[in-house]
CSV table of C-alpha atoms and ligand atoms in Angstrom, one decimal:
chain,number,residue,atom,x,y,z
E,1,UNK,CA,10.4,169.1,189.9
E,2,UNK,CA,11.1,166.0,191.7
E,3,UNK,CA,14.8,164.8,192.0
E,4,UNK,CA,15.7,161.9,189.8
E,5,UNK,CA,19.3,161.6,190.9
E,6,UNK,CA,21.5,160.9,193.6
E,7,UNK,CA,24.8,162.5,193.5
E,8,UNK,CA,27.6,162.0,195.6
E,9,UNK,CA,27.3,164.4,198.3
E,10,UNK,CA,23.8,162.8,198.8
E,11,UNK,CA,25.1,158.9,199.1
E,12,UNK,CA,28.0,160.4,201.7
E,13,UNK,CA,25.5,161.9,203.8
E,14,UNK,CA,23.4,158.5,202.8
E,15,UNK,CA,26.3,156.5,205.2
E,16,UNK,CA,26.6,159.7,207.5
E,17,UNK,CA,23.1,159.3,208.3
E,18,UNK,CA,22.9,155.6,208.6
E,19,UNK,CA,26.0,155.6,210.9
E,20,UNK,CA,24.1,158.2,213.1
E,21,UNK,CA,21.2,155.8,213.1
E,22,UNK,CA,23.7,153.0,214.2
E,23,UNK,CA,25.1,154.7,216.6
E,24,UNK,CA,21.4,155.8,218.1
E,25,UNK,CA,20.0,152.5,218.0
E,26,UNK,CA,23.5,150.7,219.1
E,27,UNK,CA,21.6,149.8,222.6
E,28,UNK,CA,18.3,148.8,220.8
E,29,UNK,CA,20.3,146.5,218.3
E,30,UNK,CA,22.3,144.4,221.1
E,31,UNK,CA,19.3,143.7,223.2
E,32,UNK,CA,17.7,142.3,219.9
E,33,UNK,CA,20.3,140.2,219.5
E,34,UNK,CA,20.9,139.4,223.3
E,35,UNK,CA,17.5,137.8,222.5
E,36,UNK,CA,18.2,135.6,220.0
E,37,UNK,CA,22.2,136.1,219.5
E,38,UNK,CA,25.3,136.8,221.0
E,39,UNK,CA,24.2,140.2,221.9
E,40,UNK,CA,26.6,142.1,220.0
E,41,UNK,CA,25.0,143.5,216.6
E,42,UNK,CA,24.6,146.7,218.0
E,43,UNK,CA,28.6,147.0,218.4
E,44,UNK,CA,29.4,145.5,215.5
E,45,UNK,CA,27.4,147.7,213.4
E,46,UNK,CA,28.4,151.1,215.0
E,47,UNK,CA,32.1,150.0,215.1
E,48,UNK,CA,31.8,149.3,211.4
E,49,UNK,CA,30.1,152.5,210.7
E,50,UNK,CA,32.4,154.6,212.8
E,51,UNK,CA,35.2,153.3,211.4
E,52,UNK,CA,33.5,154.0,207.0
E,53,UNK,CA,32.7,157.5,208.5
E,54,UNK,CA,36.5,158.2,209.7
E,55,UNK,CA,37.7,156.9,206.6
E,56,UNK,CA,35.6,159.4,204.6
E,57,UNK,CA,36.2,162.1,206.9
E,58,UNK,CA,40.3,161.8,206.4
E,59,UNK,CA,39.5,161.1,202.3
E,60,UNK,CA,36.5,162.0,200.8
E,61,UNK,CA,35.0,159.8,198.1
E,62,UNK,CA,34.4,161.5,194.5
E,63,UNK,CA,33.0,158.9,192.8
E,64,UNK,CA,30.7,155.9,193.9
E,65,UNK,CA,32.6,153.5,193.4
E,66,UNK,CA,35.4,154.4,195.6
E,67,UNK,CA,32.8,155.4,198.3
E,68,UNK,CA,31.1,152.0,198.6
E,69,UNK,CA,34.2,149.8,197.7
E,70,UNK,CA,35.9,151.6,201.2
E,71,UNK,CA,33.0,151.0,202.7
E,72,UNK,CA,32.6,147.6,202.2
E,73,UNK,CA,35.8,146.6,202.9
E,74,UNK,CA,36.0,149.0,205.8
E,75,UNK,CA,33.1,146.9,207.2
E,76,UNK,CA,34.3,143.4,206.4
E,77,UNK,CA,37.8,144.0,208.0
E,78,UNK,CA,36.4,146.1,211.5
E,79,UNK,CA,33.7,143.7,212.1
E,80,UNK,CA,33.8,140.0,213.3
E,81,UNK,CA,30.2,139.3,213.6
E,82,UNK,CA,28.5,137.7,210.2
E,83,UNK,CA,26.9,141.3,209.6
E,84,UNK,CA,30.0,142.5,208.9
E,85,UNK,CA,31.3,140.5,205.4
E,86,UNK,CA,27.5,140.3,204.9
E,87,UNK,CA,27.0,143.9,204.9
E,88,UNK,CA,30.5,144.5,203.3
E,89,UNK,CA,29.3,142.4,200.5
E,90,UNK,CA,26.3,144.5,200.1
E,91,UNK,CA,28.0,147.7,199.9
E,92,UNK,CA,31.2,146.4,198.0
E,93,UNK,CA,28.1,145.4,194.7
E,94,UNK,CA,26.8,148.3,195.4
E,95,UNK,CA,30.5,150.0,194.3
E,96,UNK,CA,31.1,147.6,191.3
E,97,UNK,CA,27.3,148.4,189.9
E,98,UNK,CA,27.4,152.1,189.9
E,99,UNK,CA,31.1,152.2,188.9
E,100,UNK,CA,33.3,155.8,188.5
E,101,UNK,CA,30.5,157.9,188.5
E,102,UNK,CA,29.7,161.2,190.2
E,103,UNK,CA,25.8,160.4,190.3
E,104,UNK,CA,23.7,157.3,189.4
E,105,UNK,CA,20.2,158.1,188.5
E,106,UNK,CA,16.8,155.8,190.3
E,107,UNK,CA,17.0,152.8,187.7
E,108,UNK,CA,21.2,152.6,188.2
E,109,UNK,CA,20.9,153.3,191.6
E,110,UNK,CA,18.1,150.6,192.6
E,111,UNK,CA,20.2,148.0,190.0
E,112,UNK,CA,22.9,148.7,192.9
E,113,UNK,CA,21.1,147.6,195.3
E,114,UNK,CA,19.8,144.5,193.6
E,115,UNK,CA,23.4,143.8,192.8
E,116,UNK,CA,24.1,144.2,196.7
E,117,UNK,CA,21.2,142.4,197.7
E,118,UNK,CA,22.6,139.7,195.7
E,119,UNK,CA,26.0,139.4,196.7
E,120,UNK,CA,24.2,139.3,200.4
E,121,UNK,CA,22.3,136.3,199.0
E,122,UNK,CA,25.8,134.9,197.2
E,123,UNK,CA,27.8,134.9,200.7
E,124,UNK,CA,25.2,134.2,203.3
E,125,UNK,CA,22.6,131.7,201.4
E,126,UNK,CA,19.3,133.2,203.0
E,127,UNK,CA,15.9,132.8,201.7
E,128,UNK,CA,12.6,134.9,202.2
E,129,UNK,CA,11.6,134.1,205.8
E,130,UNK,CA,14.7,132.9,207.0
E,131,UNK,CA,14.5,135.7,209.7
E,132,UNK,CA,17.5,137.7,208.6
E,133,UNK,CA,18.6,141.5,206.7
E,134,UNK,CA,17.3,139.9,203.6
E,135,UNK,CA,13.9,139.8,205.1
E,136,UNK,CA,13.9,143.6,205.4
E,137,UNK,CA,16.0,144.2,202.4
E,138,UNK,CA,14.3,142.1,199.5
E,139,UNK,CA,10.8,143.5,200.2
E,140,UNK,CA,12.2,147.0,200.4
E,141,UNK,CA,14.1,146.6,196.7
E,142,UNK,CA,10.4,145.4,195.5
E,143,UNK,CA,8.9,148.3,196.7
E,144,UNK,CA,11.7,150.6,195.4
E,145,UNK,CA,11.6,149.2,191.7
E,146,UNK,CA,7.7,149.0,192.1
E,147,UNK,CA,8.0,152.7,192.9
E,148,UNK,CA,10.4,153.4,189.9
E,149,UNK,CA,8.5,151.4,187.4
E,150,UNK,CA,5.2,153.7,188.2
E,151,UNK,CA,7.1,157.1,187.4
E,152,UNK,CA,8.0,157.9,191.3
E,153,UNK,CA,11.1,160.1,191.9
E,154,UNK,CA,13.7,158.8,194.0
E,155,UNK,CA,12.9,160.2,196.9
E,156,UNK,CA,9.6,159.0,196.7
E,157,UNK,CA,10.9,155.4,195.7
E,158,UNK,CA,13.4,155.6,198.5
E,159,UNK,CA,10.4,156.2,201.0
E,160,UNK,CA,8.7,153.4,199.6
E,161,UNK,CA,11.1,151.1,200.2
E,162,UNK,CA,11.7,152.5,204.0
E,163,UNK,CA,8.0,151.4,204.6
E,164,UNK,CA,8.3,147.9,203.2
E,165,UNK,CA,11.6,147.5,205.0
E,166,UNK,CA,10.0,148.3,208.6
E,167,UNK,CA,7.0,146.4,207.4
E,168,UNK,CA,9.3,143.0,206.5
E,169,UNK,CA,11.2,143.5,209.5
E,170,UNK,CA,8.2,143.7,211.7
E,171,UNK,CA,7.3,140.0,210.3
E,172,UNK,CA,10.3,138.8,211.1
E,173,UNK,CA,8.6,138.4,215.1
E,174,UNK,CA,6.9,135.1,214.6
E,175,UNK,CA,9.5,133.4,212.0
E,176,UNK,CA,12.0,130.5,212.8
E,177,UNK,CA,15.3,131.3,212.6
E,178,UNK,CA,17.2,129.2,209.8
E,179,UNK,CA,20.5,131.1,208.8
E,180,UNK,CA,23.1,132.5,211.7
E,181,UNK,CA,23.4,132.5,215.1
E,182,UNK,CA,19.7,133.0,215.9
E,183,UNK,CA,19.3,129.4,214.4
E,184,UNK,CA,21.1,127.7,217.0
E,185,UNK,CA,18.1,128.6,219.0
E,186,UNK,CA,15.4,126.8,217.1
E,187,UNK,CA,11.5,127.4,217.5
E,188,UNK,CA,12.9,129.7,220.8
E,189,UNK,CA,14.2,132.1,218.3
E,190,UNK,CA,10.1,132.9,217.3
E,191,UNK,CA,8.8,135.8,219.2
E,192,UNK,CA,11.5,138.2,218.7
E,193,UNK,CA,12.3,140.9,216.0
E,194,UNK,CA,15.7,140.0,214.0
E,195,UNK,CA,18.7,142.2,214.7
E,196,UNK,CA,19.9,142.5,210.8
E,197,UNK,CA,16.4,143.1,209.7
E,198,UNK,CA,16.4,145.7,212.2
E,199,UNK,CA,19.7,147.6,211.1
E,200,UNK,CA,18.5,147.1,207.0
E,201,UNK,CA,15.2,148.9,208.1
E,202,UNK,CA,17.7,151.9,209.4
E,203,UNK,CA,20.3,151.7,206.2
E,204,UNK,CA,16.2,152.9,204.4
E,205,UNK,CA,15.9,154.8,207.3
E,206,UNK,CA,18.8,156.8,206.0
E,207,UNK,CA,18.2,156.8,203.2
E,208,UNK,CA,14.6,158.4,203.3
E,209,UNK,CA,16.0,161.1,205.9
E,210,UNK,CA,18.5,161.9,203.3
E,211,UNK,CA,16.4,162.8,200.1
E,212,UNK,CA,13.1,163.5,202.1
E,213,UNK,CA,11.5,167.1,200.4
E,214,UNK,CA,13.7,166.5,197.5
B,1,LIG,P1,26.7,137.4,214.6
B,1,LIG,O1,25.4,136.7,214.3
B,1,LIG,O2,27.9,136.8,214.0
B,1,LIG,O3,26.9,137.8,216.0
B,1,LIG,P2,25.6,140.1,214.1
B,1,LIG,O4,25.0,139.9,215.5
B,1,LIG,O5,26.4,141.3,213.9
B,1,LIG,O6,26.6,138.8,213.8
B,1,LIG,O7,24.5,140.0,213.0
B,1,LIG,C1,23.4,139.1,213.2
B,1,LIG,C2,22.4,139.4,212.0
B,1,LIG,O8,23.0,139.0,210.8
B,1,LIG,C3,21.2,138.5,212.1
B,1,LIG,O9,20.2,139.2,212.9
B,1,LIG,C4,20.7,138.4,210.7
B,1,LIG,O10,19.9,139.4,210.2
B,1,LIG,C5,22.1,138.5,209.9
B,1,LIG,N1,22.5,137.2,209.4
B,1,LIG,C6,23.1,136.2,210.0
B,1,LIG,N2,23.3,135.2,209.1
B,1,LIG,C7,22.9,135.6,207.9
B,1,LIG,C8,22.8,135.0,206.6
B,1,LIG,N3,23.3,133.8,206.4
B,1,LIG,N4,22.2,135.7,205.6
B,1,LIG,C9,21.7,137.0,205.8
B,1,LIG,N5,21.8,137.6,207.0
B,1,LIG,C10,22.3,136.9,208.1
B,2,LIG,MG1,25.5,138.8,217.1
């Protein structure tokens, strides 16, 4: 019987996991954005994630909403670059939308998302193919909800949206920057894979390596 739910211990390890991936591909995200940025996404994003991993280490979360609030705010006030309010954001809806619960089930938990995905929208104003996250992360929802709608589990739905995350990200070579940094660059900013769209593919990343055989 395929799992339908994703408890608490499952959305720690969720962060666990995508700090680990962080922390693997720290190199691999600052020479992405020493291409097209200030090279320092990889930093940002595994200073963030160290710092949401020690702060659930020293106080464990036992409800989602506590989990994801720290983490947001964890990540807006530890990192400088844009990725950090932006991915704050995300993870702070993320907290409000599933509320004081133990558990959110694949309809509550992919209206989470949406919520976050949102708030990333609210604060950073990108568009489809504005070579950012959101080009990784609003093909990856699609694919999650898609999944849902047609009776997959979780797990399954989580997968699905991995694969549509890599696959948006991978995309975002040819595009034009026209939000952050990357933008200052103009047309020179085509050619290169987006940092943010990179790191979103790994948060799905997580994500899938978390529920996979469940
Ligand atoms: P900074 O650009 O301030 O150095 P980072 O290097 O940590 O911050 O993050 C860069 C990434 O942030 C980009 O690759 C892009 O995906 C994402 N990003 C930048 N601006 C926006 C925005 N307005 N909306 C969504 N994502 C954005
Ligand atoms: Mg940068």
């Amino acid at each position: 019987m395929a799992e339908t739910t994703i408890g608490i211990a499952e959305l720690t390890a969720w962060l666990r996991r995508f700090r680990e991936l962080v922390g693997g591909n720290r190199g691999y995200l600052t020479e992405l954005d020493s291409a097209i940025g200030d090279a320092d996404h990889g930093a940002n994003m595994d200073r963030g994630m160290a710092a949401v991993v020690a702060k659930l280490e020293e106080t464990p979360a036992e409800t989602a909403d506590d989990l994801f609030k720290r983490t947001g705010m964890t990540l807006v006030s530890t990192v400088g670059g844009a990725s950090g309010p932006l991915y704050g954001t995300f993870f702070l809806r993320l907290g409000t939308s599933l509320g004081a619960v133990a558990e959110a089930d694949a309809t509550a938990f992919g209206a989470a998302l949406r919520a976050g995905l949102e708030g990333v929208v609210q604060r950073g104003k990108a568009e489809a193919g504005d070579k950012t996250m959101y080009d990784a992360l609003a093909p990856a929802l699609e694919a999650y909800d898609g999944a849902v709608a047609g009776g997959s589990s979780l797990a399954e739905a989580a997968h699905a949206a991995l694969e549509a995350a890599a696959a948006g990200r991978d995309a975002t070579v040819p595009l034009v920057a026209r939000k952050g940094r990357a933008s200052y660059l103009g047309e020179r900013s085509a050619g290169h894979l987006d940092p943010g769209a990179t790191s979103a593919t790994l948060l799905f990343q997580a994500l899938d390596d978390t529920l996979a055989g469940k």
